[in-house]
């Protein structure tokens, strides 16, 4: 049995001002009719899986439940975190929930905010990964690294496994290296970017977490031993006080950097983590001047811009390589090469509002 586990607790702060604390990017319809969360679940159609476990923040519960309902999904289990403690605890809660009655299913762990253009190639990669996950490996999906991005985990390929040359031992996993290190990795040609999606048996993950971060596992077990099941919804609430005591750590630092059981499956499926406005420019259709435009926009002598407006007309003349995002209460104008710095506005707002 494969249970998808969709992690939807991130804040998506690099897509401010569209992505907000109360409405983060995974719930936004940035690429079409469906939200990124809905796309994540819909692209599993055709795989032999059961309804997903969704794990998200308490404050987004109705948003999450409504988006599942729109997919006609008998709303699977929705686990609510009182606070975000990053992905290592989130996945631990999902694994504990999936093993409650002694089962040990495969968990297909997915981020809620990725774009994958080629669904069939993605399904094939999952099929390639299953035998290794079955054998007790922690399998991740690797994207051939093409530039020294510092926002990704890097996976150095080890020995090839099996015959199809798509699976490799993980020789080394380094989460978010600095620019220089990332540059060296790229030159060596031996590295994949970690896609942030994983497949493993629930108990394999819990065992590895017990080995490397027993403090995280303990806190999650405490939080999970006192769950509250909502009578009329599918919400599962963990114990707030116990979960507050849990360290904040991603699966990448807590387990993937340390485990000896890592396997990487090459994934070539048009993956993009839509981590910033410039990646939205990259994945969306553009006009003849290479501008990507949403809403009421006038351009003249303007090239390579991403312009998105909710309501007012935006006119851009004689500008290149800009991101302009206009919402009801905030306007962002930023050089396309500086989009990672949007986080600075979010920090500023947190400290000054
Ligand atoms: N439930 C829950 N709780 N979900 C969370 C939490 C949390 O506390 N924190 C993050 N998430 C969700 C996000 O919504 C997203 O879907 C996913 O987990 C990954 O979190 P990000 O915060 O987006 O991680 P990242 O992009 O910095 O890094 C990860 O993804 C990269 C690829 O996009 C890592 O796995 C990197 O190694 C990887 O390269
Ligand atoms: Mg991300």
XYZ file of C-alpha atoms and ligand atoms in Angstrom:
393
model
C 0.000 0.000 0.000
C 1.268 3.514 -0.834
C 0.016 6.490 1.156
C 0.847 9.918 -0.241
C 1.848 12.351 2.493
C 1.429 15.930 1.360
C 3.360 18.483 3.389
C 1.553 21.790 3.215
C 2.785 23.682 6.245
C 5.278 26.041 4.602
C 4.843 29.793 4.530
C 5.965 30.431 0.918
C 7.323 33.799 1.967
C 9.331 34.309 -1.242
C 6.079 34.713 -3.145
C 4.949 37.719 -1.103
C 2.689 39.702 -1.648
C 0.449 37.013 -3.207
C 1.511 34.389 -0.668
C 0.485 35.482 2.826
C 0.620 33.978 6.272
C -3.097 33.232 6.113
C -3.001 32.148 2.463
C 0.386 30.607 1.620
C 1.451 29.751 -1.888
C 0.450 26.063 -1.903
C -3.195 27.149 -1.661
C -2.911 29.730 -4.470
C -3.942 29.162 -8.068
C -0.725 30.437 -9.634
C -0.605 28.260 -12.759
C -4.226 27.645 -13.696
C -7.530 26.446 -12.279
C -6.102 24.335 -9.535
C -4.053 25.355 -6.543
C -0.547 23.943 -6.199
C -1.828 21.610 -3.474
C -4.600 20.370 -5.764
C -2.135 19.896 -8.641
C 0.089 17.877 -6.321
C -2.727 15.478 -5.525
C -4.217 15.376 -9.045
C -0.923 14.432 -10.638
C -1.045 11.150 -8.712
C -4.097 10.026 -10.753
C -3.278 6.693 -12.320
C -1.017 5.462 -9.523
C -2.197 2.704 -7.196
C -2.502 4.713 -4.021
C -4.927 5.394 -1.202
C -6.220 8.905 -0.306
C -3.464 11.174 0.987
C -2.550 12.232 4.471
C -2.337 16.007 4.454
C -0.263 17.670 7.122
C -0.626 21.391 7.597
C -0.976 24.204 10.064
C -4.058 24.488 12.274
C -4.840 27.949 10.893
C -5.207 26.634 7.315
C -7.508 23.720 8.142
C -10.627 24.969 6.364
C -8.657 26.075 3.307
C -7.059 22.611 3.100
C -10.329 20.737 3.698
C -12.177 22.813 1.111
C -9.475 22.274 -1.516
C -9.608 18.512 -0.955
C -13.405 18.605 -1.203
C -13.149 20.389 -4.566
C -11.183 17.385 -5.834
C -14.083 15.141 -4.773
C -11.720 13.486 -2.392
C -13.294 11.766 0.522
C -11.132 14.085 2.601
C -8.278 11.913 3.715
C -6.758 12.391 7.094
C -5.710 15.938 7.772
C -3.138 16.238 10.538
C -2.997 19.693 12.077
C 0.159 21.135 13.591
C -0.386 23.858 16.206
C 2.903 25.416 15.029
C 5.291 24.618 12.192
C 8.301 22.583 13.312
C 9.563 21.916 9.770
C 9.472 18.706 7.779
C 11.242 16.133 9.996
C 8.506 16.324 12.685
C 5.712 16.713 10.097
C 6.725 13.470 8.372
C 7.158 11.752 11.749
C 3.558 12.601 12.662
C 2.353 11.234 9.323
C 4.417 8.054 9.826
C 3.048 7.593 13.344
C -0.479 8.035 12.041
C 0.142 5.514 9.232
C 1.476 2.869 11.618
C -1.187 3.240 14.342
C -2.591 -0.262 13.811
C 0.740 -1.981 13.263
C 0.845 -1.477 9.483
C 4.011 -0.415 7.693
C 2.911 1.227 4.432
C 5.072 2.988 1.889
C 4.845 6.742 2.304
C 5.198 8.887 -0.799
C 6.198 12.197 0.774
C 5.449 15.216 -1.406
C 5.849 18.960 -1.128
C 2.585 20.772 -1.853
C 4.164 23.482 -3.956
C 6.040 21.938 -6.872
C 5.350 22.006 -10.595
C 5.998 18.773 -12.539
C 5.366 19.093 -16.258
C 5.704 15.424 -17.266
C 3.364 13.356 -15.117
C 4.241 10.069 -16.847
C 7.967 10.480 -16.219
C 7.149 11.254 -12.585
C 5.028 8.097 -12.280
C 7.833 6.065 -13.865
C 10.323 7.425 -11.331
C 7.984 6.415 -8.493
C 7.658 2.928 -9.993
C 11.483 2.713 -10.202
C 11.765 3.773 -6.568
C 9.309 1.308 -5.018
C 11.580 -1.785 -4.931
C 14.265 0.144 -3.004
C 11.766 1.635 -0.566
C 10.372 -1.887 -0.079
C 13.870 -3.044 0.897
C 14.128 -0.470 3.681
C 15.833 2.359 1.804
C 15.064 6.048 2.081
C 14.555 6.965 -1.536
C 14.713 10.512 -2.816
C 14.221 11.874 -6.319
C 17.160 13.755 -7.812
C 17.086 16.455 -10.458
C 20.251 16.870 -12.529
C 21.823 19.986 -10.995
C 22.411 22.714 -13.582
C 23.432 25.757 -11.548
C 24.852 26.633 -8.107
C 21.451 27.188 -6.442
C 21.903 27.521 -2.692
C 18.246 26.827 -1.846
C 18.473 23.105 -2.611
C 19.898 19.961 -1.096
C 22.687 18.340 -3.149
C 23.048 14.594 -3.631
C 26.286 13.044 -4.815
C 25.628 9.888 -6.826
C 27.282 6.712 -5.599
C 27.255 3.272 -7.237
C 24.477 2.576 -9.747
C 21.881 0.083 -8.523
C 19.922 -2.300 -10.699
C 19.960 -2.349 -14.451
C 18.064 0.704 -15.566
C 20.783 3.203 -14.512
C 18.167 5.411 -12.881
C 18.890 4.455 -9.266
C 22.079 5.160 -7.313
C 23.392 4.819 -3.826
C 23.548 8.201 -2.125
C 27.243 8.852 -1.613
C 26.671 12.160 0.119
C 23.727 14.424 0.875
C 24.412 18.077 1.674
C 21.504 20.354 2.510
C 21.721 23.918 1.205
C 25.482 24.343 0.762
C 27.023 27.797 0.374
C 27.527 29.221 -3.112
C 31.163 28.182 -3.473
C 30.494 24.611 -2.408
C 27.470 24.426 -4.713
C 29.637 25.705 -7.574
C 32.201 22.952 -6.978
C 29.440 20.361 -6.935
C 28.118 21.614 -10.263
C 31.590 21.472 -11.868
C 32.048 17.869 -10.757
C 28.896 16.788 -12.648
C 28.162 14.148 -10.003
C 25.356 15.875 -8.169
C 21.612 15.970 -8.242
C 19.426 18.545 -6.578
C 17.202 17.004 -3.966
C 13.636 17.410 -5.202
C 12.282 17.330 -1.645
C 10.063 14.316 -2.445
C 10.709 10.936 -0.864
C 9.429 7.387 -0.716
C 10.091 4.989 2.152
C 8.373 2.636 4.535
C 6.861 4.485 7.493
C 8.876 2.395 9.947
C 12.136 2.901 8.028
C 11.766 6.637 8.548
C 10.839 6.286 12.215
C 13.816 3.938 12.795
C 16.259 6.335 11.129
C 14.826 9.257 13.065
C 15.230 7.239 16.280
C 18.882 6.686 15.340
C 19.807 10.257 14.454
C 17.267 12.527 16.163
C 15.612 10.621 19.022
C 14.676 13.982 20.542
C 12.455 14.765 17.541
C 10.895 11.302 17.570
C 10.216 11.486 21.331
C 8.511 14.855 21.011
C 6.386 13.629 18.088
C 5.427 10.428 19.908
C 4.370 12.498 22.913
C 2.371 14.827 20.716
C 0.773 11.923 18.909
C -0.089 9.865 21.999
C -2.596 12.520 22.924
C -4.397 13.145 19.646
C -7.829 14.565 19.347
C -10.013 13.484 16.437
C -12.489 16.123 15.358
C -15.989 14.651 15.558
C -17.373 16.130 12.354
C -14.260 16.717 10.252
C -11.282 14.561 9.371
C -8.922 16.716 11.396
C -6.402 15.069 13.681
C -5.029 17.468 16.292
C -1.804 16.583 18.060
C -1.081 17.670 21.607
C -0.067 21.307 21.448
C 2.225 21.462 24.458
C 4.128 18.313 23.488
C 4.551 19.499 19.903
C 5.749 22.922 21.012
C 8.636 21.117 22.720
C 9.702 19.509 19.426
C 12.916 20.822 17.798
C 12.483 22.629 14.470
C 14.356 20.691 11.787
C 13.927 19.573 8.190
C 14.096 15.913 7.114
C 17.116 16.910 5.052
C 19.267 17.926 8.030
C 17.726 15.513 10.553
C 17.865 12.312 8.498
C 18.950 12.568 4.861
C 22.385 14.085 5.572
C 23.094 11.339 8.102
C 21.499 8.120 6.903
C 23.469 5.286 5.289
C 20.266 4.007 3.676
C 19.801 6.724 1.048
C 19.008 5.920 -2.574
C 18.467 8.495 -5.305
C 16.285 7.982 -8.360
C 16.973 10.313 -11.274
C 13.946 12.424 -12.140
C 13.701 14.225 -15.472
C 10.114 15.428 -15.522
C 10.149 19.207 -15.848
C 10.323 19.681 -12.078
C 10.364 23.170 -10.622
C 9.893 24.062 -6.980
C 8.429 27.479 -7.817
C 10.420 28.884 -4.965
C 10.391 32.453 -6.266
C 8.792 34.876 -8.702
C 11.538 34.205 -11.263
C 10.706 30.494 -11.307
C 7.065 31.371 -11.991
C 8.330 33.434 -14.931
C 10.301 30.382 -16.074
C 7.464 27.846 -15.949
C 4.658 29.976 -17.419
C 3.933 30.950 -21.056
C 5.437 34.247 -22.238
C 4.580 36.798 -24.946
C 6.860 37.705 -27.867
C 8.885 40.055 -25.623
C 9.352 37.210 -23.120
C 7.047 38.866 -20.618
C 4.860 36.638 -18.473
C 1.662 38.541 -17.784
C -1.396 37.901 -15.618
C -4.247 40.410 -15.304
C -4.745 43.851 -16.789
C -1.272 44.891 -18.032
C 0.049 47.273 -20.698
C 3.669 46.933 -21.829
C 5.842 48.860 -24.268
C 9.604 48.392 -24.807
C 9.483 45.966 -21.914
C 11.211 42.579 -21.948
C 11.694 39.521 -19.732
C 9.330 40.751 -17.022
C 6.901 38.902 -14.778
C 3.847 41.102 -14.171
C 0.850 39.945 -12.155
C -1.985 42.232 -11.102
C -5.078 41.429 -9.109
C -7.116 44.464 -9.954
C -5.640 47.815 -11.120
C -4.108 48.227 -14.591
C -0.316 48.002 -14.501
C 1.613 49.802 -17.251
C 5.314 49.040 -17.748
C 7.371 51.044 -20.228
C 11.056 50.731 -21.031
C 11.880 48.276 -18.279
C 13.550 44.849 -18.464
C 13.994 41.912 -16.097
C 11.554 43.146 -13.469
C 8.999 41.384 -11.339
C 5.923 43.531 -10.650
C 3.197 42.065 -8.469
C 0.199 44.172 -7.621
C -2.296 43.086 -4.966
C -5.067 44.905 -3.128
C -2.848 46.127 -0.309
C 0.745 45.778 -1.496
C 2.882 46.254 -4.621
C 6.193 44.526 -5.229
C 8.718 45.840 -7.761
C 11.973 43.900 -7.792
C 14.819 43.036 -10.123
C 14.377 39.459 -11.383
C 17.888 38.560 -10.192
C 17.073 39.668 -6.622
C 13.856 37.728 -6.054
C 15.301 35.696 -3.159
C 15.373 38.959 -1.183
C 11.574 39.148 -1.022
C 12.031 37.366 2.312
C 13.487 40.626 3.632
C 10.143 42.386 3.185
C 8.378 39.593 5.033
C 10.891 39.828 7.897
C 10.472 43.595 7.961
C 6.689 43.278 8.123
C 6.907 40.696 10.918
C 9.051 43.030 13.004
C 7.164 46.229 12.277
C 3.474 45.372 12.217
N 3.272 20.223 7.534
C 4.354 20.971 7.393
N 4.915 21.517 8.516
N 4.858 21.190 6.166
C 5.952 21.959 6.058
C 6.583 22.553 7.174
C 6.016 22.312 8.474
O 6.480 22.800 9.511
N 7.642 23.268 6.733
C 7.672 23.121 5.388
N 6.636 22.347 4.978
C 6.291 21.932 3.613
C 6.261 23.091 2.629
O 4.927 23.584 2.488
C 6.750 22.425 1.345
O 5.668 21.819 0.669
C 7.690 21.320 1.843
O 7.310 21.068 3.194
C 9.188 21.675 1.782
O 9.434 22.783 2.615
P 10.228 24.064 2.108
O 10.287 25.039 3.235
O 9.653 24.530 0.803
O 11.680 23.461 1.897
P 12.801 24.029 0.956
O 12.270 24.314 -0.407
O 13.490 25.149 1.656
O 13.844 22.788 0.869
C 13.410 21.470 0.552
O 12.987 21.360 -0.796
C 14.046 21.589 -1.773
C 13.433 21.404 -3.155
O 12.377 22.274 -3.340
C 14.573 20.518 0.845
O 14.086 19.195 0.817
C 15.725 20.707 -0.142
O 16.710 19.699 0.053
C 15.174 20.581 -1.566
O 16.229 20.784 -2.515
Mg 10.383 24.632 -1.170
